[in-house]
Short mmCIF file of C-alpha atoms in Angstrom, two decimals:
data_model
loop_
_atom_site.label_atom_id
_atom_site.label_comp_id
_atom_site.label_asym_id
_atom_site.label_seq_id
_atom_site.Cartn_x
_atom_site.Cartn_y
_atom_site.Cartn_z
CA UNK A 1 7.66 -11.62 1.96
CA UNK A 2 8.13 -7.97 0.77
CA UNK A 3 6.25 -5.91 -1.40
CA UNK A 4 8.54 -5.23 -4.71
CA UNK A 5 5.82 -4.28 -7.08
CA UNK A 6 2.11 -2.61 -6.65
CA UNK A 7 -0.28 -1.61 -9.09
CA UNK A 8 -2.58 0.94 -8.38
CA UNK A 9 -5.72 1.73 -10.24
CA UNK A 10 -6.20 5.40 -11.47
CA UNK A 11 -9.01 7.27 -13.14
CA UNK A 12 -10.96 10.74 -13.91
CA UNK A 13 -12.78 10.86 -10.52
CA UNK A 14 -12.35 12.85 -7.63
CA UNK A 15 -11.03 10.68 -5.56
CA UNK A 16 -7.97 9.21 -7.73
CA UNK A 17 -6.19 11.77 -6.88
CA UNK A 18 -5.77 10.83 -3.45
CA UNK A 19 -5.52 7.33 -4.26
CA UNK A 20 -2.54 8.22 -6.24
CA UNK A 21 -0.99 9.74 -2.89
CA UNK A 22 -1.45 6.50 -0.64
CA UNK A 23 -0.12 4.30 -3.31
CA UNK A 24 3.09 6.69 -3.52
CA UNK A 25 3.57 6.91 -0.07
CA UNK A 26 2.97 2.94 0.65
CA UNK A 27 5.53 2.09 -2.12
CA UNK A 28 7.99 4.31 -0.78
CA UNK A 29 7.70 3.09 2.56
CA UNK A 30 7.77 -0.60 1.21
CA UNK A 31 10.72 0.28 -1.49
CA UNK A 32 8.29 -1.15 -3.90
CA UNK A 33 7.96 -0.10 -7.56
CA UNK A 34 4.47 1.47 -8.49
CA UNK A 35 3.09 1.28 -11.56
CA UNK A 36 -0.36 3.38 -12.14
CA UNK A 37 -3.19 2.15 -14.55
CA UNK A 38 -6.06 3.90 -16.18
CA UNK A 39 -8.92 1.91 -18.04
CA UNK A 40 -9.72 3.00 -21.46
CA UNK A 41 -12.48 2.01 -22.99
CA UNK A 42 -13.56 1.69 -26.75
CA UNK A 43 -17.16 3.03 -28.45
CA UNK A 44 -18.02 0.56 -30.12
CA UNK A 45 -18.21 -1.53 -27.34
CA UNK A 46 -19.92 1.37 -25.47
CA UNK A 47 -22.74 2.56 -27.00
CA UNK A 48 -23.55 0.73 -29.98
CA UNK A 49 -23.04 -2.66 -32.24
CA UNK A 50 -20.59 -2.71 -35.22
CA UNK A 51 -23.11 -3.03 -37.34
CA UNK A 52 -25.32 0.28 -36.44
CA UNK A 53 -21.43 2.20 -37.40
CA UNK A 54 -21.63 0.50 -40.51
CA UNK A 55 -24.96 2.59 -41.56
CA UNK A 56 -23.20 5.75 -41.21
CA UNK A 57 -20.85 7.95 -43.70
CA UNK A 58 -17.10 6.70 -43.17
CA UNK A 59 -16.09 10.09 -42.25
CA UNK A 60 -19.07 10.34 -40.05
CA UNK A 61 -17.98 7.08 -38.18
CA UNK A 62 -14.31 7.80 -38.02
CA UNK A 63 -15.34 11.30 -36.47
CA UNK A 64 -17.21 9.62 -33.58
CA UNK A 65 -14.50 6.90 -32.99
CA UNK A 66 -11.55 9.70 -32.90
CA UNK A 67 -13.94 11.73 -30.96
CA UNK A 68 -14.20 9.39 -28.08
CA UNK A 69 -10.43 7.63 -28.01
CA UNK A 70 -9.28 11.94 -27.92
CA UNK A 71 -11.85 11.98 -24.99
CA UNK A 72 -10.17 9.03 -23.50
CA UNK A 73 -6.80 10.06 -23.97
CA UNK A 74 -7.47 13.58 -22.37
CA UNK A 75 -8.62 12.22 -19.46
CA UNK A 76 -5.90 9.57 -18.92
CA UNK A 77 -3.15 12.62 -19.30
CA UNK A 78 -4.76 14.33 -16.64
CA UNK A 79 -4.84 11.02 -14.30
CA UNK A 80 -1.23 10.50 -15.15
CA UNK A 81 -0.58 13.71 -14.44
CA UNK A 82 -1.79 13.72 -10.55
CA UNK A 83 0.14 10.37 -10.90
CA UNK A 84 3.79 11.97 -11.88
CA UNK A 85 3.14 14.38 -8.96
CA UNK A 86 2.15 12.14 -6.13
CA UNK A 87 5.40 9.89 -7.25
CA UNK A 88 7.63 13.11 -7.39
CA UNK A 89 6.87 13.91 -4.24
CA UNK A 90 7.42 10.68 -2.99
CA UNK A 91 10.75 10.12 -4.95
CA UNK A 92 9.14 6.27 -5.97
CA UNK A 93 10.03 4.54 -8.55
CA UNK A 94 7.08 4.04 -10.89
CA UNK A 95 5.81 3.79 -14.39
CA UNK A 96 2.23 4.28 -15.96
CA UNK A 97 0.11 1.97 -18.05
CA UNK A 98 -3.18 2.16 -20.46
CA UNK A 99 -5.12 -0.83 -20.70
CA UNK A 100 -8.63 -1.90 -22.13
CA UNK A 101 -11.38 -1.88 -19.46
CA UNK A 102 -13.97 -3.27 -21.25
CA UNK A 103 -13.26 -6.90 -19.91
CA UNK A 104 -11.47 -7.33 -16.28
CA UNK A 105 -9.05 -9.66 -18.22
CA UNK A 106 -6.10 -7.22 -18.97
CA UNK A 107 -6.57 -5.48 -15.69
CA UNK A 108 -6.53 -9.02 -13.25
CA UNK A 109 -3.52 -9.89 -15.66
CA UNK A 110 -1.46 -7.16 -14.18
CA UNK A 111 -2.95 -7.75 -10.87
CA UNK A 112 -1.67 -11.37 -10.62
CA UNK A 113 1.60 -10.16 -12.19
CA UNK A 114 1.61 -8.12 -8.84
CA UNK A 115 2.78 -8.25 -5.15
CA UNK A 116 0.03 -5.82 -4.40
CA UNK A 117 -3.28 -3.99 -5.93
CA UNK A 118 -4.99 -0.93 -5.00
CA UNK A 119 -7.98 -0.38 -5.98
CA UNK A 120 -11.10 1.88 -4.53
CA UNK A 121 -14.85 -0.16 -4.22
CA UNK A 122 -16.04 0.24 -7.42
CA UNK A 123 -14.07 1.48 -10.87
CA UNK A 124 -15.06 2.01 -14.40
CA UNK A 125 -13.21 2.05 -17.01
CA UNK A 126 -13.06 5.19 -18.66
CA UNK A 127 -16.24 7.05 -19.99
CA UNK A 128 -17.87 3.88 -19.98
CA UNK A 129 -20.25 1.37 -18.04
CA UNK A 130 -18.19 -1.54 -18.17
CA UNK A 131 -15.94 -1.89 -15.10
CA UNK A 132 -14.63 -4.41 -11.55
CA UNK A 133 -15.38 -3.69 -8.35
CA UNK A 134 -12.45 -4.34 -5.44
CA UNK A 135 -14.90 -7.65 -4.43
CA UNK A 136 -14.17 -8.85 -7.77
CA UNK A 137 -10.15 -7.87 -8.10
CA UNK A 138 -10.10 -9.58 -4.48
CA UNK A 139 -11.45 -12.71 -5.56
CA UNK A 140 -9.86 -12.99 -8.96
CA UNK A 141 -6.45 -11.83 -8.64
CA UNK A 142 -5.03 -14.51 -6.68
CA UNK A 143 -2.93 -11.66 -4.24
CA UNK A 144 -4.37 -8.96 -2.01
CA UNK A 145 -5.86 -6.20 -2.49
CA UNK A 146 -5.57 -2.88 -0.83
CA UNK A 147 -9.39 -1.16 -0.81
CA UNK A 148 -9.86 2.41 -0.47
CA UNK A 149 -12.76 4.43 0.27
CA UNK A 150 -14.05 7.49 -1.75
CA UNK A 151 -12.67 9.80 0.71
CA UNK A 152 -12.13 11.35 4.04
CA UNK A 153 -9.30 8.99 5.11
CA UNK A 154 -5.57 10.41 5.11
CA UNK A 155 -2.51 9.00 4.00
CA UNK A 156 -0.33 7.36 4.52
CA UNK A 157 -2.13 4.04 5.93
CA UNK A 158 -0.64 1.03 7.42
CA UNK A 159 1.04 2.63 10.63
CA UNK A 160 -1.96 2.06 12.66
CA UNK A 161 -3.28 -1.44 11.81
CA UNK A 162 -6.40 -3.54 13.07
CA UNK A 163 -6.55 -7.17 12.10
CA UNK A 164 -9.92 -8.75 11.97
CA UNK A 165 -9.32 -12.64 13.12
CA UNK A 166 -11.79 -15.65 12.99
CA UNK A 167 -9.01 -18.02 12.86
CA UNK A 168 -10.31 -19.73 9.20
CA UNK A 169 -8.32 -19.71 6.10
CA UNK A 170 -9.29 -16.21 4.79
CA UNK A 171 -8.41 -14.49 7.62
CA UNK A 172 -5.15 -16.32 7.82
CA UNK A 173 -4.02 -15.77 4.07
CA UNK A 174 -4.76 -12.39 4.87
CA UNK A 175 -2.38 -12.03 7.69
CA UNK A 176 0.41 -14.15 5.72
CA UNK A 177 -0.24 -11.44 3.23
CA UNK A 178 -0.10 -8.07 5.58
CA UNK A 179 3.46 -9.06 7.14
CA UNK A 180 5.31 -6.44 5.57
CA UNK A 181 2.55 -3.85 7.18
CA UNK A 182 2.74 -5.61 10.28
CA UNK A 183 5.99 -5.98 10.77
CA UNK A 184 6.35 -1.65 10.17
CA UNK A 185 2.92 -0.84 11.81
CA UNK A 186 3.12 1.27 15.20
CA UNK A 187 0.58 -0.61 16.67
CA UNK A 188 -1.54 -3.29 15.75
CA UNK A 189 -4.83 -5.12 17.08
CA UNK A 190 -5.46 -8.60 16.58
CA UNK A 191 -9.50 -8.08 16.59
CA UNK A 192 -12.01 -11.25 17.42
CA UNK A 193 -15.57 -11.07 17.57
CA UNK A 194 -16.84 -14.16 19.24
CA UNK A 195 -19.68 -14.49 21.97
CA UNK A 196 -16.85 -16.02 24.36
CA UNK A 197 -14.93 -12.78 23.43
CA UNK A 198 -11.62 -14.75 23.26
CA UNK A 199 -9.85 -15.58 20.32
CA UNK A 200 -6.59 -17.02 20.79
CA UNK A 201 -6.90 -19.77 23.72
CA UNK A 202 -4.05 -22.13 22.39
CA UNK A 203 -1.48 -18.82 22.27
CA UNK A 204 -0.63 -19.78 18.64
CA UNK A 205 -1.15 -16.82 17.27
CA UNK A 206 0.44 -14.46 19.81
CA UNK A 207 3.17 -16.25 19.40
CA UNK A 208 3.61 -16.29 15.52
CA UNK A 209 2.82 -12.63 15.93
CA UNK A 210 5.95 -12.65 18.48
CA UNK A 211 8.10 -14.35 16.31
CA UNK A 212 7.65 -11.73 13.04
CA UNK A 213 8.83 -9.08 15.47
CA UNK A 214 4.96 -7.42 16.01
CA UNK A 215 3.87 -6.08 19.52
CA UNK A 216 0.08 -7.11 19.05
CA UNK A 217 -2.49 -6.68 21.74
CA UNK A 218 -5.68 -8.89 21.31
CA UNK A 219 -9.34 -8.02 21.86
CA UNK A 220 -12.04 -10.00 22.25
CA UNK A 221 -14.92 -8.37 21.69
CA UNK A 222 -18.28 -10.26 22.39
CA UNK A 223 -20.87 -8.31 20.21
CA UNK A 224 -23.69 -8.91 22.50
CA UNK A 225 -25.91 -5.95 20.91
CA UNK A 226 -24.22 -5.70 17.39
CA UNK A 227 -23.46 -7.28 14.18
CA UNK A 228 -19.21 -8.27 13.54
CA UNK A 229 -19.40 -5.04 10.85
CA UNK A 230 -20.28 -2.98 13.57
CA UNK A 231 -18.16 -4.28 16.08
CA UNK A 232 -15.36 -3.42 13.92
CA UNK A 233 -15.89 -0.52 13.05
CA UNK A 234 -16.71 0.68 16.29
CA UNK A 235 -13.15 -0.51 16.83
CA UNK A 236 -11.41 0.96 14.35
CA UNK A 237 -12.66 4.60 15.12
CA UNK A 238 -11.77 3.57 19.09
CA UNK A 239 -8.54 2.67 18.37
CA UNK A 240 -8.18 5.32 15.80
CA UNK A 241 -7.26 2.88 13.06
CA UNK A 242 -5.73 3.69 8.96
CA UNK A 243 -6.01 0.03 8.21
CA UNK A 244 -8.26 -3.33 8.33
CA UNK A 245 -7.20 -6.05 7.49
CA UNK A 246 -8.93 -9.17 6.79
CA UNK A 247 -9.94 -11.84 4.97
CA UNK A 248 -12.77 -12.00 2.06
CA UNK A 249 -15.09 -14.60 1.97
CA UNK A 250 -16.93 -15.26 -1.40
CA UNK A 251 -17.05 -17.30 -4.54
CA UNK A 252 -15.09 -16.41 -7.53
CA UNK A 253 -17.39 -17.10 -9.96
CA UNK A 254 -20.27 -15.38 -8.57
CA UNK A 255 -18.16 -12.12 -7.02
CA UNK A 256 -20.41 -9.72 -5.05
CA UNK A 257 -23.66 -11.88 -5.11
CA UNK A 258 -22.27 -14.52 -2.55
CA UNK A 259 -19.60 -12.42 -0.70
CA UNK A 260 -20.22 -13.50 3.09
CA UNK A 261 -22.15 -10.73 5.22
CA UNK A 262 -19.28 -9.34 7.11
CA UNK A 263 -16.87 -9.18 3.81
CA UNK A 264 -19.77 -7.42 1.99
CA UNK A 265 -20.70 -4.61 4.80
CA UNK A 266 -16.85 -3.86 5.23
CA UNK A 267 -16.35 -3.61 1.93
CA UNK A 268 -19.71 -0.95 1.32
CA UNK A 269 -19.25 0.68 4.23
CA UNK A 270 -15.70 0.72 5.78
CA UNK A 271 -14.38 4.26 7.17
CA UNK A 272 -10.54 3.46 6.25
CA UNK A 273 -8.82 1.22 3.76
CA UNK A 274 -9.28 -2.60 4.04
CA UNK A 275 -6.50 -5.21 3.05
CA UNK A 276 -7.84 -8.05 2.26
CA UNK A 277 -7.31 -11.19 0.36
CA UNK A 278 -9.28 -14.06 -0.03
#
């Protein structure tokens, strides 16, 4: 498996700016195509029904609507803007999109259309309250999902990689899906939080590590005084870690409201980006 294209999601905050510069430098380290994405959004679906606009003067109405799409499109310039830099520098190839962010549809569309997504905890679309949250795109998009933080971690990530492993099906999928990381990481550790603080007894997954070409050292960690979430990330600021990966465990349907403990503190509260896929 390789990583050939990666969308990454873009918008007026603060932080997109430095999301723009991880996504540039993982697609050039993956020779993956990067396509940015900003989430418009419409006013009528915003702030009021059809039928209150209907009340109003035509010219009144079309002077609000071209009011808020100029709004829009000023912002999404500036976005693509910090965009065409962080690619420049990076030399990767790329393109940039506009899509409606009032439903998740068009944005999940790309995502599943995608080797890869990047997307911080929560987004909205543009000067508006509609929006997904990484939980959602995770459990939705059928691929994984690269999660970033607000701020205050450094790119590029992926060189120093901590693998959270329970040995069930999410956790799996997720390393299937991290290979190409893996495989280019300088170090990896194969993480297990167990009472018996021993995770790979049979040697199975040492050896499937072995056989992808990864040096992996395993921990077991028994968490006798703290919860999984803060077992890992006491290890990930002990081993000085720019990526987690792991599996989420949730429902679809339901996103957030039945994501499984662990997934859902990780996901809040996580000090460096999380891969994950579910």
């Amino acid at each position: 498996m390789s990583f050939r294209q990666i969308i990454v999601q873009l918008d007026e905050g603060a932080a997109s700016g430095l999301r723009a510069q991880a996504a540039a430098d993982f697609a050039q380290r993956h020779g993956a195509h990067l396509t940015g994405v900003f989430l418009t959004s419409e006013y009528v679906r915003q702030y009021m029904a059809a039928e209150s606009l209907s009340a109003l003067p035509a010219d009144v109405v079309q002077q609000v609507l071209s009011g808020h799409e100029s709004a829009v499109a000023k912002l999404a310039g500036e976005a693509g803007a910090q965009f065409e830099a962080a690619c420049a520098g990076s030399g990767v190839s790329h393109d940039w999109r506009m899509v409606g962010g009032d439903s998740p549809q068009s944005f999940l569309a790309l995502a599943r259309a995608s080797d890869l997504t990047i997307f911080p905890r929560q987004a909205k679309a543009c000067l508006s309250e509609h929006g997904l949250s990484a939980a959602q795109v995770t459990l939705a998009s059928g691929g994984p999902v690269l999660i970033t933080p607000e701020d205050d971690y450094a790119p590029p990530v992926g060189r120093r990689v901590l693998v959270a492993w329970n040995g069930g099906r999410e956790a799996a999928r997720a390393l299937q899906d991290a290979w190409p990381i893996l495989e280019k990481a300088e170090t990896v550790h194969v993480l297990t939080v167990s009472p018996e603080g021993e995770g790979d007894r049979d040697g199975l997954l040492q050896a499937l590590l072995a056989k992808h070409g990864v040096k992996a050292e395993l921990i077991g960690d028994p968490s006798q005084d703290e919860s999984a979430a803060e077992v890992i990330e006491r290890q990930v600021a002990e081993l000085g870690a720019d990526l987690l990966v792991m599996g989420l465990y949730g429902r679809p349907r339901l996103q957030e409201l039945l994501l499984g403990g662990v997934s859902r503190a990780m996901v809040a509260a996580s000090p460096i980006p999380i891969f994950a896929s579910h």
